[in-house]
Amino acid sequence: MQPLFALNIDPYSAYIEDEIRIAKLADKHGIDIISMQDHPYNGSFLDTWTFLVYLASITEKVHVMTNVANIPLRFPVILAKAASTLDVITKGRVELGIGAGGFWQGIESFGLERKTPKESFEAFKEALMILRLFFSIEKENEVVSFEGKFYKLRNAYLGPKPYHNIKIWIGGYGERMLKLTGELADGWTISLPYLPPKELPKKKKIIEEAAKKKGRDINQIRTNYNFGGMIFKDEEEKKRAIKN
C-alpha cells in the first residue's frame, strides 16, 4: 500500500477559524486524512464528531477520522450509525479510529463508573465487534443480534449500509490491544510521545503474529504514527523560535 499523509486538528473552541482554514488547505493540497482527538471531558474542546461532520461538509476529497474515538463515551452502535451516515453523505470519506479510553478520571467526571483494565479491554472488544457487524451489513434494516457482557443488540434493525468499507484503526499500546489489532482491525494508531521509533518493530511484531494466526494479510494493516512539530518559513524564523 502507498503511504497516506494526514493532518491532526485539535478541536480547541478558541481557534475555530484556524482549524477550518487548515482543513480547507489539507483538502486543496491533497492531504489524505484530517484526524481529530476525542476528549469530551475537556471543556476547551468542541465535540469531535460534530466538528468532523462540519469539516467533511466544507471539504470535497480529504477523509475525516477520529484519532481516536473515546469508546466508553461513544455508545458503539450509535457511533457506527453516525459513521455510516457520514460515509454515505460524503461518498466514502470516513475512517474510524477507536480507543478504550485512557483517561478514566475524565470519563468518570461524565458519570460513568471506572472499569478495571480487564473490563475496559473486554468492553472495547465487544464495541469493536459491534462496529464490525454494523459495517458488514448487506442491506438496510438487516436484523442483527449480539450478546455481550457490556453491550447487547436484540433483533436490532441496522443501517444505513456504509458507502465504502470503513477502516477501523485501534489506538493502543498494551499486548492485548496489539493482538486485537492484528486480529480484527485495519490499522494501528499511536503517538510519538508514548512510543518512540525504536520500540515500533517490537510492537508491530505482536500485531503481525496475531494477524498471521488469523490468516490475515499483515500488509493490509496500516500504522498511523502521530507526531508533532513546527514548520518554519526559514532558518531565521527557526532561530527566533528556539531562542524564545
CSV table of C-alpha atoms in Angstrom, one decimal, residues 26-165:
chain,number,residue,atom,x,y,z
A,26,ALA,CA,-5.5,19.9,3.5
A,27,ASP,CA,-8.3,19.3,1.1
A,28,LYS,CA,-6.9,21.7,-1.5
A,29,HIS,CA,-3.3,20.3,-1.4
A,30,GLY,CA,-4.0,16.5,-1.5
A,31,ILE,CA,-3.7,15.5,2.2
A,32,ASP,CA,-5.3,12.1,2.6
A,33,ILE,CA,-6.9,12.4,6.1
A,34,ILE,CA,-7.9,15.0,8.6
A,35,SER,CA,-7.9,13.4,12.1
A,36,MET,CA,-9.1,14.7,15.5
A,37,GLN,CA,-8.6,13.6,19.1
A,38,ASP,CA,-11.7,12.8,21.2
A,39,HIS,CA,-11.8,14.0,24.8
A,40,PRO,CA,-15.3,15.3,25.5
A,41,TYR,CA,-14.5,16.0,29.1
A,42,ASN,CA,-12.1,18.7,28.0
A,43,GLY,CA,-14.1,21.9,28.4
A,44,SER,CA,-11.8,23.8,25.9
A,45,PHE,CA,-12.7,21.3,23.1
A,46,LEU,CA,-15.5,21.3,20.7
A,47,ASP,CA,-17.3,18.0,20.3
A,48,THR,CA,-15.1,16.0,18.0
A,49,TRP,CA,-17.8,14.2,16.0
A,50,THR,CA,-19.8,17.3,15.4
A,51,PHE,CA,-16.8,19.2,14.3
A,52,LEU,CA,-15.6,16.4,11.9
A,53,VAL,CA,-19.1,16.4,10.3
A,54,TYR,CA,-18.8,20.1,9.7
A,55,LEU,CA,-15.3,19.8,8.3
A,56,ALA,CA,-16.5,17.0,6.0
A,57,SER,CA,-19.2,19.3,4.7
A,58,ILE,CA,-16.8,22.0,3.7
A,59,THR,CA,-14.3,19.8,2.0
A,60,GLU,CA,-14.5,17.5,-1.1
A,61,LYS,CA,-11.8,14.9,-1.1
A,62,VAL,CA,-10.0,14.6,2.2
A,63,HIS,CA,-11.1,11.8,4.5
A,64,VAL,CA,-12.1,12.5,8.1
A,65,MET,CA,-11.1,10.3,11.1
A,66,THR,CA,-11.4,10.1,14.8
A,67,ASN,CA,-8.0,9.8,16.4
A,68,VAL,CA,-9.3,8.1,18.4
A,69,ALA,CA,-13.0,8.0,19.4
A,70,ASN,CA,-13.5,7.5,23.1
A,71,ILE,CA,-15.5,4.3,23.2
A,72,PRO,CA,-16.6,4.5,26.8
A,73,LEU,CA,-18.3,7.8,26.0
A,74,ARG,CA,-19.4,6.8,22.4
A,75,PHE,CA,-22.1,4.1,22.5
A,76,PRO,CA,-20.8,1.8,19.8
A,77,VAL,CA,-23.9,1.1,17.8
A,78,ILE,CA,-24.8,4.8,17.7
A,79,LEU,CA,-21.2,5.6,16.7
A,80,ALA,CA,-21.4,3.0,14.0
A,81,LYS,CA,-24.7,4.6,12.7
A,82,ALA,CA,-23.1,8.1,12.8
A,83,ALA,CA,-20.0,6.9,10.9
A,84,SER,CA,-22.1,5.0,8.3
A,85,THR,CA,-24.4,8.0,7.9
A,86,LEU,CA,-21.5,10.4,7.3
A,87,ASP,CA,-19.8,7.9,5.0
A,88,VAL,CA,-23.0,7.8,2.8
A,89,ILE,CA,-23.2,11.6,2.8
A,90,THR,CA,-19.5,12.1,1.8
A,91,LYS,CA,-19.5,9.1,-0.6
A,92,GLY,CA,-16.8,7.2,1.3
A,93,ARG,CA,-14.6,9.7,3.2
A,94,VAL,CA,-14.9,8.3,6.7
A,95,GLU,CA,-12.2,6.5,8.7
A,96,LEU,CA,-12.8,5.4,12.3
A,97,GLY,CA,-10.1,5.4,15.0
A,98,ILE,CA,-11.2,4.0,18.3
A,99,GLY,CA,-9.7,3.6,21.8
A,100,ALA,CA,-10.6,2.1,25.1
A,101,GLY,CA,-10.5,5.4,26.9
A,102,GLY,CA,-7.1,6.2,28.5
A,103,PHE,CA,-8.1,9.0,30.9
A,104,TRP,CA,-10.6,7.5,33.3
A,105,GLN,CA,-10.7,10.5,35.6
A,106,GLY,CA,-12.3,12.5,32.8
A,107,ILE,CA,-14.6,9.7,31.8
A,108,GLU,CA,-15.8,9.3,35.5
A,109,SER,CA,-16.4,13.0,35.6
A,110,PHE,CA,-19.1,12.5,33.0
A,111,GLY,CA,-20.9,10.0,35.2
A,112,LEU,CA,-19.5,6.6,34.1
A,113,GLU,CA,-18.2,4.0,36.6
A,114,ARG,CA,-14.5,3.2,36.3
A,115,LYS,CA,-13.7,-0.1,34.8
A,116,THR,CA,-10.8,-2.3,35.6
A,117,PRO,CA,-8.2,-2.7,32.8
A,118,LYS,CA,-9.6,-6.2,32.1
A,119,GLU,CA,-13.2,-4.9,32.0
A,120,SER,CA,-12.1,-2.0,29.8
A,121,PHE,CA,-10.5,-4.3,27.3
A,122,GLU,CA,-13.5,-6.7,27.2
A,123,ALA,CA,-15.9,-3.8,26.7
A,124,PHE,CA,-13.7,-2.4,24.0
A,125,LYS,CA,-13.5,-5.7,22.2
A,126,GLU,CA,-17.3,-6.0,22.3
A,127,ALA,CA,-17.7,-2.5,20.9
A,128,LEU,CA,-15.3,-3.4,18.1
A,129,MET,CA,-17.3,-6.5,17.2
A,130,ILE,CA,-20.5,-4.4,17.0
A,131,LEU,CA,-18.8,-1.9,14.7
A,132,ARG,CA,-17.7,-4.7,12.5
A,133,LEU,CA,-21.2,-6.2,12.5
A,134,PHE,CA,-22.7,-2.8,11.5
A,135,PHE,CA,-20.2,-2.1,8.8
A,136,SER,CA,-20.6,-5.5,7.2
A,137,ILE,CA,-24.4,-5.5,6.7
A,138,GLU,CA,-25.5,-6.3,3.2
A,139,LYS,CA,-28.6,-4.1,3.2
A,140,GLU,CA,-30.5,-1.6,5.2
A,141,ASN,CA,-32.7,-2.8,8.0
A,142,GLU,CA,-30.7,-6.0,8.4
A,143,VAL,CA,-31.7,-7.6,11.7
A,144,VAL,CA,-28.7,-8.3,13.9
A,145,SER,CA,-28.4,-9.6,17.5
A,146,PHE,CA,-25.3,-9.5,19.7
A,147,GLU,CA,-25.0,-10.8,23.3
A,148,GLY,CA,-22.1,-9.4,25.2
A,149,LYS,CA,-21.3,-8.7,28.8
A,150,PHE,CA,-21.3,-4.9,28.3
A,151,TYR,CA,-23.2,-4.3,25.1
A,152,LYS,CA,-26.2,-6.1,23.5
A,153,LEU,CA,-28.2,-5.9,20.3
A,154,ARG,CA,-31.6,-7.6,20.3
A,155,ASN,CA,-33.1,-8.0,16.9
A,156,ALA,CA,-31.7,-4.6,16.0
A,157,TYR,CA,-32.5,-3.1,12.6
A,158,LEU,CA,-29.2,-1.8,11.4
A,159,GLY,CA,-28.5,0.8,8.7
A,160,PRO,CA,-27.6,2.7,6.6
A,161,LYS,CA,-25.0,0.5,5.0
A,162,PRO,CA,-21.7,2.4,4.7
A,163,TYR,CA,-20.8,3.8,1.3
A,164,HIS,CA,-17.4,2.1,1.4
A,165,ASN,CA,-15.5,-0.3,3.7
